[in-house]
Short mmCIF file of C-alpha atoms in Angstrom, two decimals:
data_model
loop_
_atom_site.label_atom_id
_atom_site.label_comp_id
_atom_site.label_asym_id
_atom_site.label_seq_id
_atom_site.Cartn_x
_atom_site.Cartn_y
_atom_site.Cartn_z
CA MET A 3 -21.96 32.19 10.43
CA ALA A 4 -24.60 34.63 9.33
CA LEU A 5 -23.34 38.47 9.05
CA PRO A 6 -24.79 41.00 11.52
CA THR A 7 -27.59 43.19 10.48
CA ILE A 8 -26.96 46.83 9.47
CA ALA A 9 -29.37 49.74 10.48
CA CYS A 10 -29.96 52.60 8.10
CA LYS A 11 -28.78 55.87 9.65
CA GLU A 12 -31.34 57.66 7.49
CA CYS A 13 -34.33 55.79 8.13
CA GLY A 14 -33.76 53.40 11.02
CA HIS A 15 -34.57 50.32 8.66
CA THR A 16 -33.04 47.30 9.39
CA ASN A 17 -31.14 45.66 6.57
CA GLU A 18 -29.50 42.21 5.94
CA GLY A 19 -25.89 41.92 6.26
CA GLU A 20 -25.29 41.33 2.66
CA ARG A 21 -26.71 44.63 1.62
CA LEU A 22 -25.00 47.87 0.40
CA PHE A 23 -27.99 50.20 0.22
CA CYS A 24 -31.16 50.60 2.45
CA HIS A 25 -33.97 48.58 1.16
CA GLU A 26 -36.32 50.91 2.53
CA CYS A 27 -34.80 54.35 1.43
CA GLY A 28 -31.89 53.40 -0.81
CA SER A 29 -29.33 55.33 1.24
CA LYS A 30 -25.83 53.93 1.33
CA LEU A 31 -25.03 51.56 4.32
CA ASP A 32 -22.23 51.89 6.89
CA ARG A 33 -20.86 48.23 6.61
CA ALA A 34 -17.85 49.04 9.34
CA GLY A 35 -19.60 46.54 11.65
CA VAL A 36 -19.80 43.74 9.02
CA VAL A 37 -16.22 44.30 8.03
CA ALA A 38 -14.91 44.04 11.69
CA HIS A 39 -17.00 41.04 12.04
CA GLN A 40 -15.49 39.51 8.74
CA HIS A 41 -12.12 40.19 10.12
CA GLU A 42 -12.67 38.80 13.58
CA LYS A 43 -14.06 35.67 11.94
CA GLU A 44 -11.13 35.18 9.61
CA LYS A 45 -8.63 35.90 12.76
CA LYS A 46 -10.23 32.86 14.68
CA ALA A 47 -9.90 30.74 11.65
CA GLY A 48 -6.51 31.66 11.09
CA SER A 49 -4.61 31.96 7.78
CA PRO A 50 -5.14 29.70 4.90
CA GLU A 51 -1.87 27.94 5.79
CA GLN A 52 -2.92 27.51 9.32
CA VAL A 53 -6.07 25.91 8.24
CA GLN A 54 -4.53 23.45 5.99
CA GLU A 55 -2.10 22.56 9.05
CA ARG A 56 -4.79 21.75 11.20
CA VAL A 57 -6.45 19.74 8.58
CA ARG A 58 -3.21 17.81 8.23
CA ARG A 59 -3.03 17.22 12.11
CA VAL A 60 -6.51 15.62 12.28
CA MET A 61 -5.96 13.68 9.23
CA ARG A 62 -2.68 12.11 10.56
CA PRO A 63 -2.82 8.62 11.52
CA GLU A 64 -1.75 9.11 15.13
CA SER A 65 -4.28 11.82 15.61
CA ARG A 66 -6.91 11.03 18.09
CA PHE A 67 -9.61 11.54 15.17
CA MET A 68 -7.98 9.11 12.84
CA HIS A 69 -7.12 6.59 15.74
CA GLY A 70 -11.01 6.69 16.78
CA PHE A 71 -11.92 6.15 12.87
CA PHE A 72 -9.62 3.06 12.34
CA LYS A 73 -10.73 1.82 15.63
CA SER A 74 -14.28 2.07 14.66
CA ALA A 75 -13.75 0.63 11.09
CA GLY A 76 -11.83 -1.95 12.36
CA ARG A 77 -14.69 -3.26 14.68
CA THR A 78 -17.05 -3.17 12.20
CA LEU A 79 -15.15 -5.00 9.63
CA SER A 80 -14.50 -7.58 12.54
CA LEU A 81 -18.16 -7.84 13.33
CA SER A 82 -19.11 -8.08 9.75
CA ALA A 83 -16.49 -10.93 9.09
CA LEU A 84 -17.73 -12.79 12.40
CA THR A 85 -21.29 -12.64 11.22
CA ALA A 86 -20.48 -14.01 7.88
CA LEU A 87 -18.52 -16.53 9.30
CA LEU A 88 -20.96 -17.75 11.80
CA ALA A 89 -23.85 -17.72 8.80
CA ALA A 90 -21.55 -19.96 6.55
CA ALA A 91 -21.07 -22.33 9.53
CA LEU A 92 -24.82 -22.64 9.89
CA LEU A 93 -25.64 -23.42 6.35
CA PRO A 94 -25.90 -26.96 4.98
CA PRO A 95 -22.98 -28.03 3.03
CA ARG A 96 -23.82 -27.97 -0.82
CA ASN A 97 -24.75 -31.02 -2.73
CA LEU A 98 -26.25 -32.27 0.37
CA PRO A 99 -28.15 -35.85 0.12
CA GLU A 100 -31.68 -35.99 0.85
CA ALA A 101 -32.41 -37.70 4.14
CA LYS A 102 -35.07 -40.32 3.30
CA ALA A 103 -37.13 -41.88 5.99
CA ASP A 104 -37.90 -44.71 3.99
CA ASP A 105 -34.39 -45.80 2.75
CA VAL A 106 -34.05 -49.36 1.50
CA TYR A 107 -31.02 -50.92 3.47
CA SER A 108 -28.36 -51.66 0.86
CA ASP A 109 -25.89 -54.39 1.37
CA ALA A 110 -24.03 -53.67 -2.00
CA PRO A 111 -21.23 -51.59 -0.34
CA ARG A 112 -20.12 -54.19 2.14
CA ALA A 113 -20.68 -57.15 -0.39
CA ALA A 114 -18.32 -55.07 -2.92
CA LEU A 115 -15.70 -54.11 -0.55
CA GLU A 116 -15.40 -57.79 0.68
CA MET A 117 -15.01 -58.94 -2.73
CA ALA A 118 -12.49 -56.59 -3.60
CA ALA A 119 -10.48 -57.27 -0.51
CA ILE A 120 -10.54 -61.45 -0.87
CA SER A 121 -10.76 -62.10 -4.37
CA ARG A 122 -8.01 -63.63 -6.30
CA MET A 123 -9.76 -63.07 -9.77
CA PRO A 124 -9.84 -59.58 -11.38
CA PHE A 125 -12.75 -57.70 -9.74
CA GLU A 126 -14.35 -54.25 -10.14
CA ARG A 127 -17.64 -52.83 -8.69
CA GLN A 128 -19.20 -49.33 -8.62
CA ILE A 129 -21.30 -48.75 -5.77
CA THR A 130 -23.13 -45.26 -5.56
CA GLN A 131 -23.06 -42.51 -3.02
CA GLU A 132 -26.85 -43.55 -2.74
CA GLU A 133 -25.97 -47.27 -1.67
CA ILE A 134 -23.16 -45.97 0.62
CA ASN A 135 -25.57 -43.69 2.52
CA SER A 136 -28.28 -46.20 2.82
CA TYR A 137 -25.43 -48.60 4.18
CA LEU A 138 -24.23 -46.11 6.61
CA LYS A 139 -27.75 -45.13 7.89
CA SER A 140 -28.03 -48.63 8.94
CA SER A 141 -24.40 -49.27 10.19
CA VAL A 142 -23.64 -46.34 12.04
CA ARG A 143 -25.84 -45.33 15.20
CA LEU A 144 -24.28 -42.95 17.36
CA LYS A 145 -25.45 -41.44 20.89
CA THR A 146 -24.31 -38.27 22.38
CA THR A 147 -23.18 -38.59 25.91
CA GLY A 148 -21.97 -36.34 28.71
CA PRO A 149 -23.30 -32.87 29.65
CA LEU A 150 -24.58 -32.39 26.01
CA GLU A 151 -26.85 -35.65 26.05
CA ASN A 152 -30.22 -34.03 26.08
CA ILE A 153 -29.27 -31.05 23.77
CA LEU A 154 -27.15 -32.31 21.27
CA LYS A 155 -28.72 -34.98 18.87
CA PHE A 156 -27.16 -37.56 16.42
CA ASP A 157 -28.99 -37.43 13.30
CA ARG A 158 -27.01 -39.33 10.56
CA VAL A 159 -23.50 -39.81 8.79
CA PHE A 160 -23.32 -39.60 5.07
CA THR A 161 -20.77 -39.18 2.25
CA ILE A 162 -20.80 -36.62 -0.72
CA LEU A 163 -18.58 -37.94 -3.46
CA GLU A 164 -16.76 -35.44 -5.92
CA GLU A 165 -14.17 -36.38 -8.34
CA GLY A 166 -11.14 -37.16 -6.45
CA SER A 167 -12.63 -36.33 -3.11
CA LEU A 168 -14.65 -38.37 -0.52
CA ARG A 169 -16.27 -36.29 2.13
CA VAL A 170 -17.46 -37.83 5.37
CA VAL A 171 -20.24 -35.61 6.78
CA LEU A 172 -21.72 -35.86 10.46
CA GLN A 173 -24.95 -34.48 11.23
CA LYS A 174 -26.11 -33.38 14.60
CA SER A 175 -29.10 -31.12 15.72
CA VAL A 176 -29.50 -28.86 18.52
CA SER A 177 -33.32 -27.98 19.28
CA GLY A 178 -34.00 -28.98 15.78
CA LEU A 179 -31.17 -27.02 14.08
CA PRO A 180 -29.08 -29.05 11.86
CA ILE A 181 -25.01 -28.73 12.47
CA TYR A 182 -23.10 -30.27 9.64
CA ALA A 183 -19.14 -31.32 10.33
CA GLY A 184 -17.36 -32.77 7.30
CA ALA A 185 -14.02 -34.04 6.41
CA ALA A 186 -12.59 -34.68 3.01
CA PHE A 187 -10.05 -37.26 1.88
CA GLY A 188 -8.47 -38.43 -1.10
CA LEU A 189 -8.12 -42.31 -1.34
CA LYS A 190 -5.27 -44.38 -2.75
CA ALA A 191 -5.21 -48.28 -2.38
CA GLY A 192 -2.96 -51.01 -3.56
CA GLY A 193 -0.17 -50.85 -1.03
CA SER A 194 0.06 -52.82 2.31
CA GLU A 195 -2.36 -49.80 3.58
CA LEU A 196 -4.85 -47.58 2.41
CA GLU A 197 -3.37 -44.09 1.77
CA VAL A 198 -5.68 -41.45 2.79
CA THR A 199 -4.94 -37.88 2.33
CA PRO A 200 -6.60 -35.02 4.38
CA GLN A 201 -7.97 -32.49 1.78
CA GLY A 202 -10.01 -30.29 4.47
CA MET A 203 -12.64 -29.97 7.06
CA ASN A 204 -16.14 -27.88 6.75
CA ILE A 205 -18.46 -26.72 9.31
CA GLY A 206 -21.49 -26.10 7.51
CA ARG A 207 -20.39 -24.31 4.34
CA LEU A 208 -17.31 -23.06 6.30
CA ASN A 209 -14.29 -24.56 4.62
CA LEU A 210 -11.47 -24.95 6.87
CA PRO A 211 -7.87 -26.17 6.02
CA ALA A 212 -6.73 -29.93 6.24
CA SER A 213 -4.45 -28.84 9.13
CA VAL A 214 -7.42 -28.25 11.41
CA LEU A 215 -8.31 -32.05 11.16
CA GLY A 216 -5.72 -32.71 13.84
CA TYR A 217 -7.68 -30.84 16.33
CA ALA A 218 -11.17 -31.96 15.39
CA LYS A 219 -10.03 -35.63 15.55
CA GLY A 220 -12.41 -36.26 18.56
CA ILE A 221 -15.47 -35.28 16.38
CA PHE A 222 -15.00 -38.16 13.69
CA ASP A 223 -13.42 -40.93 16.19
CA PRO A 224 -16.77 -42.23 17.01
CA VAL A 225 -17.42 -42.58 13.25
CA TRP A 226 -14.44 -44.46 12.48
CA ASP A 227 -14.63 -46.70 15.18
CA SER A 228 -18.12 -47.93 14.15
CA LEU A 229 -16.55 -48.69 10.67
CA LYS A 230 -13.50 -50.59 11.98
CA THR A 231 -14.40 -53.62 9.74
CA GLU A 232 -14.90 -51.55 6.76
CA ARG A 233 -11.73 -49.69 7.19
CA GLU A 234 -9.70 -52.86 7.45
CA ARG A 235 -11.15 -54.21 4.24
CA MET A 236 -10.36 -51.13 2.52
CA ASN A 237 -6.75 -51.81 3.58
CA ALA A 238 -6.88 -55.13 1.53
CA ILE A 239 -8.38 -54.02 -1.89
CA GLY A 240 -6.28 -53.49 -4.91
CA GLY A 241 -7.45 -50.08 -5.99
CA VAL A 242 -10.14 -47.26 -5.48
CA GLU A 243 -11.36 -44.61 -7.47
CA ILE A 244 -13.88 -41.52 -6.52
CA ARG A 245 -16.02 -40.24 -8.83
CA LYS A 246 -18.66 -37.99 -8.97
CA GLY A 247 -21.49 -39.54 -6.99
CA ALA A 248 -19.63 -43.15 -7.03
CA LEU A 249 -16.67 -45.34 -5.57
CA ILE A 250 -14.88 -47.68 -7.96
CA LEU A 251 -13.59 -50.73 -5.88
CA ARG A 252 -10.94 -53.01 -7.50
CA SER A 253 -9.39 -56.18 -6.52
CA LYS A 254 -5.43 -56.29 -6.53
CA ALA A 255 -5.81 -58.80 -9.64
CA ALA A 256 -7.92 -56.33 -11.37
CA VAL A 257 -5.19 -53.71 -10.79
CA ALA A 258 -2.27 -56.02 -12.02
CA ALA A 259 -4.24 -57.29 -15.02
CA PRO A 260 -2.70 -56.19 -18.25
CA ALA A 261 -5.05 -53.87 -20.36
CA PRO A 262 -6.41 -55.70 -23.38
CA SER A 263 -4.36 -55.26 -26.13
CA VAL A 264 -5.93 -53.55 -29.35
CA ALA A 265 -5.21 -55.37 -32.74
CA PRO A 266 -3.77 -52.92 -35.30
CA ALA A 267 -6.10 -51.88 -38.06
CA PRO A 268 -5.52 -53.63 -41.33
CA ALA A 269 -3.75 -52.08 -43.93
CA PRO A 270 -5.65 -50.62 -46.97
CA ALA A 271 -5.78 -53.01 -49.94
CA PRO A 272 -3.48 -51.38 -52.70
#
């Protein structure tokens, strides 16, 4: 707040409140009004201790000011987190295989799976991610039914193979916007039935824990149902190994066969 002006008693000139002498005639100014103004200002503000106490009250967590501050900050953070999650869910998963319109149908996955399941001889075959996705394109054809029939369109099912992890991804689209839902598994064969270990789920690039898969069962059931024969064959193979970009299938005889012995190196001549 600005100081009140001071009128010179000698010449009547109006001076700024900070002056001690008249700017016009140089006479000493009567600052009684300014001093009274300062005292009134300090009285309203209170002592330094009172000012500090008011600040402390304002900054307490239970004060109305701080409650409003934290409430506003919480809303901002929640909105930011929700926006980030939504953005991640709309992004395509990493290592997304290209959707080719001119894919040549590959029967290699079916043939290799059948041989690994029924062969009594040691059998081992590698099938690539590209071969698997080509096979799935021709084998899995789903159609959306119900209220979303004219809105939600099925595009394709494909796999993403990483070391020790097979991810099955279902791609649908809404008005041309692709939406991806995937489930990752670890596989272990050789027992009476294929051992499947859920590793997690994803919506776009939003990764979710494996526990969520139980609630998303209905999303992937149509895919599993369309691959019933292939799943039964997988239960009968001897071994499976997931590598980056490829799947290794082995017959039970190949798994049971002893590893070839390596002859010891001859001793050096004396």
